[in-house]
Amino acid sequence: MRAALYQGPHAPGDVEANVAAIAAAAARAAAAGADLLVTPEMSATGYNIGELSAQRAEPADGPLFDAVAEIARKHSIAIVYGYPETVEAGNYNTVAVVGPDGARIARHRKTHLYGDLDRGLFVEGDTLVTQFRLGDLTCGLAICYDIEFPEVARAHADAGTDVLLVPTGLMAPFEVVSRILVPARAYENQLFVAYVNRCDVENELSYCGLSCAIGPDGADLVRAGAAEELLIAEFDPAALTSGRTINTHLPDRRSDLYGPLASSRGHNETRSNG
C-alpha cells in the first residue's frame, strides 16, 4: 500500500480553506500513485480553536463528510480526515475514513483526552481499536495522545493491525513523541505506524511537524521537517512478515507473570464503527 501523509493544513476554524487544502493534497497524492491520504487531527476545522470547535461540529454524515467524499471520488483515493463530531451526548474528537468510492469505511473517536484543551470540549470515545481493510493490509486508527499510551498500540497488535494511522496535533516541546516514542511503538508491536502532525502556529500552540512513517524495524520510512509537506510512504507486507519472524516480542511475552496486564486480548472492544 502506498500512503500519502499530509503535514498541514493550518487555517484555524476555516473549514472551507482546510477542505481546499485537503483537496489539493489529495490531488497530489493521487498523482503520486497513493492509495490513501492521511491528514492530521482535526484537519478539517483546526484543532486549537476553542469554542469554535463546538460551532464547527457536525454529525458524521454532515456537509463536511459530503465534501471529503466528493474529493475521494474525484481522485479515487481513500482519505483519513479529522473533525469535531456532534452527537446527543456531546462532541467527539473524531477521525473518519472515506473510501475511494466516497463511502465511509471507518470512524474513530479519541479515547485519551489531552488536558483542558480536549477535556473542556470533547467527550471520550469508548472504542479502543477501530480497524478497516485497505488492499492487503489491516489498518487501525488512533488519535494523537492515544499513541502515548502503550496499551493502545498493543491492543492493535493483538487485534491484527498491520498499519496504525495516527492523525495528531503534536506541539513543541514534545518532539520526543515523534522521534522516540512512535518508532518504539512500531518496533515493539511489529507494525507500521503513520504519524501525521499539523504544522505552523495555531493560537498559542506551535506544532512541531515531524510527521513520519515508521517500519516494523523502528526505522523511518519517511520523515517531515517543521513546514507543510506531503510525504509518500510504501507499506510492504513482506516487511511485516520478515520483522515478525526476526523480532518475536509478542509471542515471547510471559503472560503467566504479567497477570491482567499481559495482553489486551479479551479485555478491549474491537470494532470498525463506520
XYZ file of N, CA and C in Angstrom:
822
model
N 0.844 -1.193 0.000
C 0.000 0.000 0.000
C 0.876 1.239 0.000
N 0.522 2.174 -0.837
C 1.233 3.455 -0.869
C 0.351 4.502 -0.191
N 0.922 5.180 0.796
C 0.161 6.179 1.559
C 0.825 7.537 1.458
N -0.003 8.569 1.425
C 0.466 9.952 1.458
C 0.154 10.525 2.834
N 1.134 11.151 3.455
C 0.988 11.772 4.762
C 1.055 13.281 4.566
N -0.052 13.955 4.848
C -0.114 15.405 4.614
C 0.089 16.164 5.919
N 1.231 16.802 6.049
C 1.532 17.651 7.208
C 1.014 19.064 6.936
N -0.052 19.419 7.544
C -0.826 20.630 7.353
C -2.243 20.226 7.651
N -3.255 20.999 7.353
C -3.204 22.414 6.989
C -3.152 23.290 8.235
N -3.201 24.597 8.061
C -3.098 25.491 9.219
C -3.967 26.727 9.007
N -5.278 26.491 8.937
C -6.243 27.588 8.812
C -7.259 27.443 9.941
N -6.924 27.908 11.150
C -7.760 27.661 12.329
C -9.207 28.105 12.144
N -10.118 27.165 12.267
C -11.535 27.468 12.219
C -12.122 27.673 10.842
N -11.295 27.693 9.803
C -11.754 27.978 8.446
C -11.958 26.660 7.703
N -13.175 26.122 7.781
C -13.455 24.816 7.194
C -13.232 24.835 5.683
N -13.689 25.877 5.021
C -13.552 25.939 3.564
C -12.095 25.894 3.143
N -11.232 26.659 3.827
C -9.812 26.669 3.487
C -9.161 25.327 3.784
N -9.539 24.707 4.893
C -8.956 23.419 5.245
C -9.388 22.325 4.280
N -10.642 22.318 3.885
C -11.108 21.326 2.916
C -10.395 21.528 1.576
N -10.181 22.783 1.200
C -9.444 23.060 -0.037
C -8.016 22.528 0.044
N -7.392 22.658 1.222
C -6.038 22.139 1.395
C -6.032 20.614 1.313
N -7.025 19.976 1.899
C -7.138 18.517 1.808
C -7.340 18.091 0.351
N -8.165 18.835 -0.377
C -8.405 18.522 -1.787
C -7.122 18.633 -2.598
N -6.344 19.678 -2.347
C -5.080 19.847 -3.074
C -4.109 18.719 -2.736
N -4.069 18.329 -1.461
C -3.194 17.228 -1.065
C -3.649 15.921 -1.700
N -4.965 15.718 -1.799
C -5.490 14.502 -2.419
C -5.097 14.420 -3.892
N -5.149 15.546 -4.576
C -4.766 15.571 -5.988
C -3.295 15.196 -6.148
N -2.447 15.762 -5.302
C -1.009 15.455 -5.369
C -0.744 14.003 -4.991
N -1.454 13.517 -3.972
C -1.258 12.141 -3.533
C -1.673 11.161 -4.618
N -2.814 11.411 -5.236
C -3.288 10.534 -6.304
C -2.316 10.543 -7.479
N -1.777 11.710 -7.802
C -0.810 11.804 -8.892
C 0.458 11.011 -8.592
N 0.763 10.855 -7.300
C 1.940 10.078 -6.896
C 1.626 8.593 -6.748
N 0.391 8.211 -7.076
C 0.015 6.805 -7.033
C -0.391 6.297 -5.667
N -0.731 7.217 -4.734
C -1.101 6.796 -3.385
C -2.497 6.191 -3.353
N -2.661 5.190 -2.517
C -3.968 4.567 -2.281
C -4.720 5.279 -1.162
N -3.978 5.976 -0.305
C -4.533 6.532 0.919
C -3.875 7.866 1.226
N -4.691 8.838 1.654
C -4.193 10.114 2.145
C -4.567 10.224 3.616
N -3.567 10.467 4.471
C -3.801 10.650 5.901
C -3.514 12.104 6.253
N -4.466 12.762 6.901
C -4.313 14.157 7.297
C -4.313 14.248 8.825
N -3.950 15.398 9.400
C -3.770 15.487 10.855
C -5.069 15.476 11.661
N -4.891 15.471 12.959
C -6.000 15.600 13.905
C -6.787 16.878 13.616
N -8.115 16.761 13.558
C -8.999 17.909 13.334
C -8.584 18.691 12.090
N -8.185 17.964 11.052
C -7.636 18.624 9.859
C -8.649 19.495 9.138
N -9.929 19.188 9.274
C -10.934 19.944 8.522
C -11.348 21.251 9.191
N -11.023 21.403 10.469
C -11.517 22.577 11.191
C -10.440 23.367 11.904
N -9.307 22.751 12.172
C -8.357 23.294 13.129
C -8.557 22.594 14.456
N -7.486 22.483 15.222
C -7.532 21.751 16.490
C -7.672 22.695 17.682
N -6.746 23.617 17.828
C -6.747 24.525 18.983
C -7.574 25.768 18.662
N -8.895 25.581 18.552
C -9.765 26.682 18.132
C -10.840 27.004 19.173
N -10.690 26.443 20.372
C -11.581 26.793 21.467
C -13.051 26.529 21.162
N -13.891 27.492 21.524
C -15.328 27.311 21.366
C -15.762 27.205 19.899
N -14.891 27.620 18.982
C -15.204 27.416 17.567
C -15.382 25.937 17.242
N -14.738 25.088 18.055
C -14.854 23.659 17.827
C -16.310 23.212 17.910
N -17.033 23.705 18.903
C -18.450 23.354 19.029
C -19.267 23.919 17.872
N -18.901 25.133 17.433
C -19.630 25.742 16.322
C -19.387 25.019 15.006
N -18.199 24.430 14.856
C -17.866 23.736 13.615
C -18.258 22.254 13.661
N -18.727 21.770 14.817
C -19.061 20.352 14.956
C -20.223 19.968 14.050
N -20.133 18.758 13.502
C -21.155 18.235 12.586
C -21.434 16.778 12.913
N -22.591 16.279 12.527
C -22.817 14.831 12.608
C -21.932 14.100 11.598
N -21.824 12.795 11.788
C -20.926 12.002 10.948
C -21.257 12.090 9.472
N -22.520 12.308 9.139
C -22.935 12.371 7.729
C -23.275 13.791 7.302
N -22.615 14.777 7.907
C -22.892 16.181 7.619
C -22.235 16.680 6.347
N -22.303 18.000 6.113
C -21.742 18.602 4.900
C -20.247 18.341 4.724
N -19.524 18.261 5.823
C -18.085 18.013 5.727
C -17.808 16.629 5.149
N -18.558 15.640 5.622
C -18.419 14.309 5.044
C -18.701 14.337 3.544
N -19.759 15.027 3.152
C -20.104 15.099 1.730
C -18.966 15.706 0.914
N -18.330 16.753 1.480
C -17.239 17.428 0.768
C -16.035 16.509 0.598
N -15.656 15.806 1.681
C -14.495 14.912 1.603
C -14.803 13.710 0.717
N -16.044 13.200 0.784
C -16.426 12.075 -0.067
C -16.293 12.438 -1.544
N -16.672 13.655 -1.881
C -16.549 14.100 -3.279
C -15.088 14.176 -3.696
N -14.216 14.644 -2.798
C -12.779 14.690 -3.096
C -12.247 13.279 -3.322
N -12.645 12.350 -2.443
C -12.175 10.960 -2.564
C -12.606 10.349 -3.884
N -13.882 10.572 -4.253
C -14.372 10.026 -5.530
C -13.639 10.646 -6.717
N -13.426 11.942 -6.650
C -12.791 12.638 -7.774
C -11.398 12.095 -8.051
N -10.664 11.781 -6.976
C -9.270 11.365 -7.141
C -9.070 9.862 -6.921
N -10.156 9.134 -6.673
C -10.090 7.680 -6.459
C -9.044 7.326 -5.400
N -9.168 7.964 -4.247
C -8.219 7.749 -3.163
C -8.978 7.732 -1.840
N -8.568 6.856 -0.931
C -9.129 6.855 0.417
C -8.535 8.016 1.205
N -9.333 8.633 2.069
C -8.889 9.820 2.822
C -9.237 9.656 4.299
N -8.249 9.920 5.154
C -8.447 9.998 6.599
C -8.441 11.468 6.981
N -9.524 11.933 7.607
C -9.603 13.351 7.995
C -10.192 13.461 9.392
N -9.903 14.583 10.053
C -10.366 14.783 11.416
C -11.310 15.964 11.536
N -12.257 15.855 12.477
C -13.255 16.912 12.655
C -13.930 16.736 14.016
N -14.618 17.748 14.536
C -15.415 17.583 15.742
C -16.783 17.023 15.374
N -17.109 15.868 15.941
C -18.357 15.179 15.622
C -19.387 15.421 16.724
N -20.548 15.890 16.375
C -21.583 16.157 17.362
C -22.583 15.007 17.429
N -22.893 14.604 18.656
C -23.930 13.612 18.929
C -24.717 14.111 20.137
N -25.755 13.388 20.502
C -26.593 13.841 21.618
C -25.812 13.957 22.914
N -24.825 13.072 23.118
C -24.060 13.068 24.366
C -23.033 14.185 24.449
N -22.744 14.849 23.337
C -21.729 15.893 23.311
C -20.971 15.863 22.000
N -19.736 16.353 22.024
C -18.899 16.366 20.828
C -17.691 15.466 21.031
N -17.343 14.728 19.978
C -16.160 13.883 19.976
C -15.075 14.495 19.089
N -13.823 14.226 19.445
C -12.689 14.472 18.560
C -12.563 13.220 17.697
N -12.918 13.330 16.434
C -13.137 12.158 15.580
C -12.252 12.192 14.342
N -11.849 11.003 13.887
C -11.314 10.851 12.538
C -12.223 9.889 11.787
N -12.406 10.150 10.511
C -13.198 9.285 9.650
C -12.368 8.893 8.442
N -12.697 7.758 7.883
C -12.035 7.274 6.670
C -13.089 7.128 5.588
N -12.852 7.790 4.469
C -13.722 7.696 3.301
C -12.980 6.908 2.230
N -13.647 5.920 1.656
C -13.028 5.117 0.622
C -12.979 5.826 -0.713
N -12.269 5.267 -1.680
C -12.146 5.906 -2.991
C -13.468 6.020 -3.740
N -14.479 5.287 -3.278
C -15.807 5.397 -3.883
C -16.686 6.418 -3.171
N -16.138 7.075 -2.148
C -16.883 8.091 -1.416
C -17.692 7.566 -0.249
N -17.639 6.272 0.029
C -18.370 5.696 1.161
C -17.492 5.720 2.412
N -18.107 5.998 3.560
C -17.338 5.958 4.801
C -17.071 4.511 5.171
N -15.806 4.200 5.488
C -15.447 2.824 5.825
C -15.017 2.668 7.277
N -14.759 3.767 7.988
C -14.421 3.674 9.405
C -14.558 5.052 10.045
N -14.749 5.015 11.363
C -14.792 6.255 12.152
C -14.261 5.931 13.539
N -13.375 6.775 14.065
C -12.787 6.542 15.384
C -12.844 7.822 16.205
N -13.211 7.661 17.474
C -13.310 8.785 18.393
C -12.176 8.717 19.412
N -11.496 9.822 19.628
C -10.326 9.884 20.511
C -10.687 9.358 21.898
N -9.884 8.416 22.379
C -10.177 7.774 23.658
C -9.444 8.412 24.832
N -8.287 9.004 24.596
C -7.493 9.620 25.653
C -7.454 11.134 25.409
N -8.150 11.883 26.228
C -8.249 13.331 26.036
C -7.080 14.034 26.710
N -6.524 15.011 25.986
C -5.319 15.693 26.440
C -5.663 17.010 27.143
N -5.443 17.055 28.435
C -5.529 18.300 29.191
C -6.863 19.016 29.046
N -6.858 20.272 29.479
C -8.072 21.085 29.397
C -8.473 21.351 27.952
N -7.493 21.342 27.045
C -7.775 21.624 25.644
C -8.796 20.635 25.093
N -8.624 19.346 25.422
C -9.569 18.325 24.979
C -10.749 18.180 25.932
N -10.441 18.120 27.222
C -11.491 17.783 28.192
C -12.571 18.844 28.293
N -12.229 20.087 27.986
C -13.228 21.139 28.036
C -14.154 21.162 26.833
N -13.814 20.385 25.791
C -14.572 20.451 24.541
C -15.179 19.123 24.109
N -14.580 18.009 24.529
C -14.961 16.719 23.968
C -15.306 15.709 25.050
N -16.056 14.691 24.652
C -16.278 13.526 25.493
C -15.392 12.395 24.971
N -15.072 11.457 25.848
C -14.163 10.375 25.496
C -14.832 9.336 24.612
N -14.104 8.878 23.611
C -14.565 7.731 22.852
C -14.424 6.467 23.680
N -15.209 5.454 23.393
C -15.175 4.235 24.198
C -14.807 2.991 23.409
N -14.304 3.167 22.202
C -13.819 2.033 21.400
C -12.307 2.154 21.251
N -11.583 1.189 21.810
C -10.128 1.289 21.815
C -9.528 0.997 20.443
N -10.034 -0.031 19.773
C -9.461 -0.458 18.498
C -10.507 -0.343 17.400
N -10.225 0.491 16.422
C -11.040 0.597 15.211
C -10.171 0.210 14.028
N -10.658 -0.670 13.185
C -9.883 -1.177 12.056
C -10.689 -1.117 10.768
N -9.970 -1.119 9.656
C -10.584 -1.284 8.348
C -9.556 -1.921 7.429
N -10.029 -2.510 6.388
C -9.161 -3.208 5.447
C -8.932 -2.333 4.225
N -7.674 -2.219 3.793
C -7.342 -1.499 2.570
C -6.282 -2.294 1.834
N -6.626 -2.764 0.656
C -5.703 -3.615 -0.089
C -5.428 -4.892 0.687
N -4.159 -5.220 0.856
C -3.762 -6.445 1.547
C -3.491 -6.230 3.027
N -3.764 -5.039 3.540
C -3.368 -4.700 4.907
C -4.565 -4.302 5.763
N -4.466 -4.620 7.044
C -5.448 -4.171 8.024
C -4.937 -2.892 8.669
N -5.716 -1.837 8.522
C -5.338 -0.531 9.079
C -6.099 -0.280 10.376
N -5.448 0.386 11.305
C -6.079 0.769 12.555
C -5.961 2.265 12.757
N -6.800 2.798 13.645
C -6.849 4.234 13.894
C -6.596 4.547 15.368
N -5.809 5.587 15.600
C -5.641 6.181 16.923
C -5.481 7.677 16.690
N -5.688 8.483 17.723
C -5.623 9.930 17.559
C -4.665 10.525 18.580
N -3.599 11.119 18.108
C -2.670 11.944 18.887
C -2.280 11.307 20.214
N -2.810 11.829 21.328
C -2.440 11.400 22.675
C -2.640 9.906 22.877
N -3.569 9.307 22.129
C -3.810 7.870 22.262
C -2.519 7.061 22.143
N -1.652 7.429 21.189
C -0.457 6.630 20.908
C 0.565 6.722 22.025
N 0.413 7.694 22.926
C 1.355 7.846 24.025
C 1.082 6.861 25.160
N 0.050 6.050 25.012
C -0.267 5.004 25.963
C 0.058 3.661 25.314
N 0.994 2.907 25.866
C 1.436 1.678 25.193
C 0.324 0.663 25.008
N -0.693 0.728 25.864
C -1.795 -0.217 25.749
C -2.535 -0.081 24.416
N -2.554 1.113 23.848
C -3.291 1.333 22.603
C -2.642 0.573 21.444
N -1.338 0.781 21.256
C -0.649 0.085 20.172
C -0.627 -1.420 20.410
N -0.498 -1.835 21.666
C -0.501 -3.262 21.950
C -1.858 -3.890 21.645
N -2.936 -3.165 21.955
C -4.269 -3.656 21.622
C -4.417 -3.822 20.114
N -3.855 -2.901 19.342
C -3.901 -3.016 17.888
C -3.088 -4.215 17.411
N -1.923 -4.415 18.011
C -1.115 -5.573 17.623
C -1.864 -6.862 17.887
N -2.496 -6.964 19.044
C -3.251 -8.172 19.382
C -4.443 -8.372 18.457
N -5.012 -7.269 17.977
C -6.193 -7.351 17.107
C -5.831 -7.575 15.643
N -4.524 -7.563 15.315
C -4.099 -7.852 13.953
C -3.885 -6.643 13.070
N -3.752 -5.460 13.655
C -3.477 -4.271 12.852
C -2.098 -4.367 12.215
N -2.021 -4.044 10.936
C -0.742 -4.004 10.213
C -0.181 -2.590 10.126
N -1.071 -1.619 9.898
C -0.676 -0.214 9.749
C -1.516 0.616 10.714
N -0.869 1.258 11.678
C -1.580 2.094 12.631
C -1.474 3.549 12.177
N -2.618 4.136 11.862
C -2.683 5.510 11.355
C -3.014 6.434 12.527
N -2.163 7.447 12.728
C -2.298 8.306 13.901
C -2.311 9.775 13.487
N -3.463 10.340 13.146
C -3.563 11.785 12.962
C -3.285 12.470 14.302
N -2.487 13.536 14.289
C -2.059 14.114 15.559
C -1.951 15.624 15.479
N -1.824 16.242 16.663
C -1.585 17.678 16.785
C -0.493 17.900 17.817
N 0.702 17.383 17.539
C 1.813 17.434 18.497
C 2.498 18.790 18.470
N 2.610 19.376 19.648
C 3.218 20.700 19.753
C 4.590 20.630 20.422
N 5.405 21.688 20.222
C 6.650 21.822 20.964
C 6.297 22.030 22.443
N 7.080 21.534 23.385
C 8.393 20.897 23.235
C 8.337 19.378 23.363
N 7.355 18.737 22.738
C 7.169 17.297 22.924
C 7.621 16.496 21.702
N 8.654 16.986 21.032
C 9.169 16.295 19.849
C 9.583 14.854 20.138
N 9.893 14.555 21.391
C 10.301 13.202 21.771
C 9.251 12.169 21.374
N 7.991 12.561 21.334
C 6.938 11.613 20.969
C 7.162 11.091 19.552
N 7.402 12.003 18.624
C 7.614 11.603 17.239
C 8.964 10.936 17.029
N 9.986 11.448 17.688
C 11.343 10.972 17.420
C 11.653 9.638 18.081
N 11.105 9.391 19.264
C 11.474 8.197 20.022
C 10.278 7.285 20.294
N 9.197 7.848 20.812
C 8.084 7.016 21.253
C 7.401 6.314 20.081
N 7.103 7.041 18.997
C 6.402 6.441 17.865
C 7.227 5.322 17.220
N 8.531 5.515 16.966
C 9.315 4.373 16.465
C 9.316 3.184 17.417
N 9.343 3.450 18.726
C 9.301 2.348 19.691
C 7.986 1.587 19.598
N 6.871 2.305 19.419
C 5.573 1.646 19.286
C 5.556 0.722 18.067
N 6.137 1.180 16.965
C 6.172 0.352 15.763
C 7.008 -0.904 15.990
N 8.177 -0.726 16.599
C 9.102 -1.849 16.790
C 8.564 -2.861 17.786
N 8.090 -2.402 18.936
C 7.695 -3.333 19.987
C 6.411 -4.083 19.635
N 5.633 -3.539 18.682
C 4.381 -4.179 18.284
C 4.413 -4.750 16.878
N 5.558 -4.597 16.195
C 5.747 -5.164 14.870
C 4.622 -4.779 13.911
N 4.479 -3.453 13.751
C 3.527 -2.921 12.777
C 4.080 -1.626 12.198
N 3.485 -1.165 11.116
C 3.792 0.146 10.568
C 3.010 1.197 11.350
N 3.597 2.368 11.530
C 2.892 3.500 12.119
C 3.038 4.704 11.193
N 1.924 5.327 10.856
C 1.920 6.590 10.113
C 1.441 7.671 11.087
N 2.333 8.544 11.472
C 2.069 9.577 12.479
C 2.058 10.921 11.745
N 0.876 11.539 11.658
C 0.689 12.677 10.752
C 0.296 13.914 11.556
N 1.212 14.851 11.633
C 1.067 16.014 12.506
C 0.624 17.259 11.746
N 0.179 18.231 12.518
C -0.076 19.567 11.999
C 1.251 20.326 11.910
N 1.216 21.540 11.382
C 2.414 22.368 11.329
C 2.028 23.825 11.562
N 3.021 24.668 11.744
C 2.822 26.104 11.919
C 2.293 26.405 13.325
N 1.712 27.581 13.499
C 1.235 28.049 14.800
C -0.277 28.208 14.743
N -0.943 27.739 15.806
C -2.391 27.853 15.899
C -2.714 28.416 17.281
N -3.094 29.685 17.307
C -3.255 30.394 18.573
C -1.971 30.256 19.384
N -2.000 29.712 20.613
C -0.761 29.692 21.405
C 0.054 28.417 21.199
N -0.401 27.514 20.333
C 0.326 26.264 20.122
C 1.237 26.348 18.906
N 2.477 25.907 19.088
C 3.422 25.804 17.976
C 3.615 24.327 17.670
N 3.059 23.882 16.550
C 3.167 22.473 16.188
C 4.570 22.183 15.667
N 5.081 21.012 16.020
C 6.481 20.714 15.701
C 6.653 19.932 14.413
N 5.579 19.608 13.710
C 5.741 18.845 12.473
C 6.249 17.444 12.770
N 7.321 17.050 12.073
C 7.966 15.747 12.272
C 7.032 14.565 11.982
N 6.078 14.768 11.075
C 5.265 13.644 10.623
C 6.180 12.548 10.098
N 5.774 11.289 10.291
C 6.667 10.207 9.889
C 5.883 8.935 9.622
N 6.481 8.079 8.823
C 6.034 6.701 8.663
C 7.179 5.820 9.143
N 6.851 4.882 10.023
C 7.859 4.041 10.657
C 7.602 2.590 10.295
N 8.681 1.861 10.005
C 8.563 0.449 9.693
C 8.564 -0.405 10.950
N 8.233 -1.680 10.827
C 8.242 -2.563 11.993
C 9.622 -2.772 12.602
N 10.668 -2.346 11.914
C 12.015 -2.388 12.487
C 12.338 -1.138 13.294
N 11.376 -0.203 13.392
C 11.574 1.016 14.155
C 12.284 2.121 13.397
N 12.597 1.891 12.130
C 13.314 2.883 11.332
C 12.347 3.755 10.546
N 12.763 5.006 10.301
C 11.972 5.917 9.482
C 11.880 5.413 8.049
N 10.666 5.380 7.520
C 10.489 5.224 6.086
C 10.524 6.589 5.420
N 9.834 7.554 6.027
C 9.878 8.960 5.605
C 9.691 9.806 6.854
N 10.194 11.038 6.809
C 10.014 11.952 7.937
C 10.026 13.388 7.427
N 9.091 14.186 7.915
C 8.988 15.591 7.534
C 9.803 16.469 8.481
N 9.998 17.709 8.051
C 10.565 18.723 8.916
C 9.456 19.441 9.659
N 9.557 20.770 9.738
C 8.585 21.545 10.506
C 7.516 22.195 9.639
N 7.738 22.276 8.316
C 6.838 23.020 7.439
C 5.807 22.100 6.781
N 4.866 22.699 6.080
C 3.865 21.945 5.347
C 4.554 21.022 4.337
N 4.080 19.776 4.273
C 4.768 18.803 3.425
C 3.846 17.629 3.129
N 4.034 17.010 1.979
C 3.332 15.780 1.626
C 4.380 14.684 1.460
N 4.298 13.671 2.302
C 5.226 12.554 2.257
C 4.548 11.351 1.607
N 5.334 10.544 0.909
C 4.821 9.317 0.308
C 5.577 8.142 0.918
N 4.825 7.180 1.454
C 5.435 6.015 2.098
C 4.859 4.740 1.512
N 5.697 3.713 1.426
C 5.274 2.401 0.961
C 5.203 1.454 2.155
N 4.065 0.803 2.335
C 3.896 -0.183 3.390
C 3.856 -1.567 2.747
N 4.966 -2.284 2.844
C 5.146 -3.566 2.174
C 4.833 -4.702 3.147
N 3.826 -5.531 2.860
C 3.516 -6.647 3.758
C 4.710 -7.562 4.021
N 5.641 -7.647 3.075
C 6.803 -8.513 3.271
C 7.647 -8.053 4.451
N 7.680 -6.739 4.700
C 8.441 -6.228 5.839
C 7.820 -6.670 7.159
N 6.497 -6.796 7.178
C 5.833 -7.294 8.374
C 6.180 -8.759 8.611
N 6.125 -9.551 7.556
C 6.440 -10.970 7.680
C 7.860 -11.176 8.174
N 8.803 -10.438 7.577
C 10.203 -10.549 7.977
C 10.409 -10.086 9.412
N 9.844 -8.921 9.740
C 10.028 -8.373 11.078
C 9.445 -9.262 12.154
N 8.275 -9.811 11.892
C 7.616 -10.642 12.903
C 8.314 -11.984 13.066
N 9.108 -12.388 12.056
C 9.899 -13.610 12.171
C 11.150 -13.362 13.005
N 11.777 -12.205 12.795
C 13.035 -11.890 13.480
C 12.794 -11.391 14.905
N 11.803 -10.497 15.055
C 11.540 -9.871 16.353
C 10.287 -10.500 16.954
N 10.484 -11.368 17.924
C 9.394 -12.207 18.431
C 8.904 -11.755 19.806
N 8.900 -10.441 20.028
C 8.476 -9.942 21.339
C 7.050 -10.361 21.691
N 6.145 -10.308 20.720
C 4.742 -10.595 21.020
C 4.534 -12.054 21.454
N 5.008 -13.043 20.674
C 4.806 -14.431 21.132
C 5.662 -14.796 22.338
N 6.734 -14.039 22.593
C 7.620 -14.365 23.714
C 7.169 -13.761 25.044
N 6.058 -13.069 25.057
C 5.581 -12.489 26.310
C 5.291 -13.567 27.355
N 5.585 -13.247 28.622
C 5.332 -14.174 29.723
C 4.005 -13.814 30.382
N 2.921 -14.243 29.744
C 1.598 -13.912 30.252
C 1.361 -14.462 31.644
N 2.037 -15.545 31.975
C 1.849 -16.133 33.297
C 2.394 -15.241 34.403
N 3.314 -14.338 34.047
C 3.886 -13.421 35.034
C 3.188 -12.074 35.067
N 2.660 -11.642 33.927
C 2.116 -10.295 33.836
C 0.727 -10.169 34.442
N 0.005 -11.280 34.568
C -1.352 -11.198 35.093
C -2.260 -10.439 34.146
N -3.132 -9.569 34.696
C -4.111 -8.871 33.844
C -3.478 -7.876 32.873
N -2.192 -7.551 33.070
C -1.522 -6.626 32.158
C -0.902 -7.347 30.973
N -1.021 -8.656 30.931
C -0.305 -9.434 29.920
C -0.711 -9.094 28.519
N -1.979 -8.909 28.294
C -2.463 -8.711 26.940
C -3.773 -7.975 26.977
N -3.998 -7.168 25.949
C -5.290 -6.511 25.817
C -6.316 -7.447 25.220
N -5.884 -8.604 24.708
C -6.809 -9.511 24.059
C -7.851 -9.985 25.062
N -9.118 -9.857 24.688
C -10.192 -10.288 25.550
C -10.689 -9.227 26.501
N -9.997 -8.076 26.566
C -10.385 -7.030 27.506
C -10.859 -5.761 26.823
N -10.539 -5.599 25.559
C -10.862 -4.362 24.866
C -11.845 -4.613 23.732
N -12.770 -3.679 23.584
C -13.732 -3.785 22.496
C -13.048 -3.445 21.183
N -13.241 -4.278 20.195
C -12.639 -4.068 18.881
C -13.753 -4.068 17.843
N -13.843 -3.004 17.095
C -14.822 -2.980 16.017
C -14.452 -1.855 15.050
N -15.040 -1.903 13.904
C -14.948 -0.799 12.962
C -16.271 -0.079 13.005
N -16.254 1.179 13.529
C -17.529 1.914 13.572
C -17.578 2.881 12.406
N -18.041 2.352 11.271
C -18.158 3.155 10.078
C -19.400 3.983 10.105
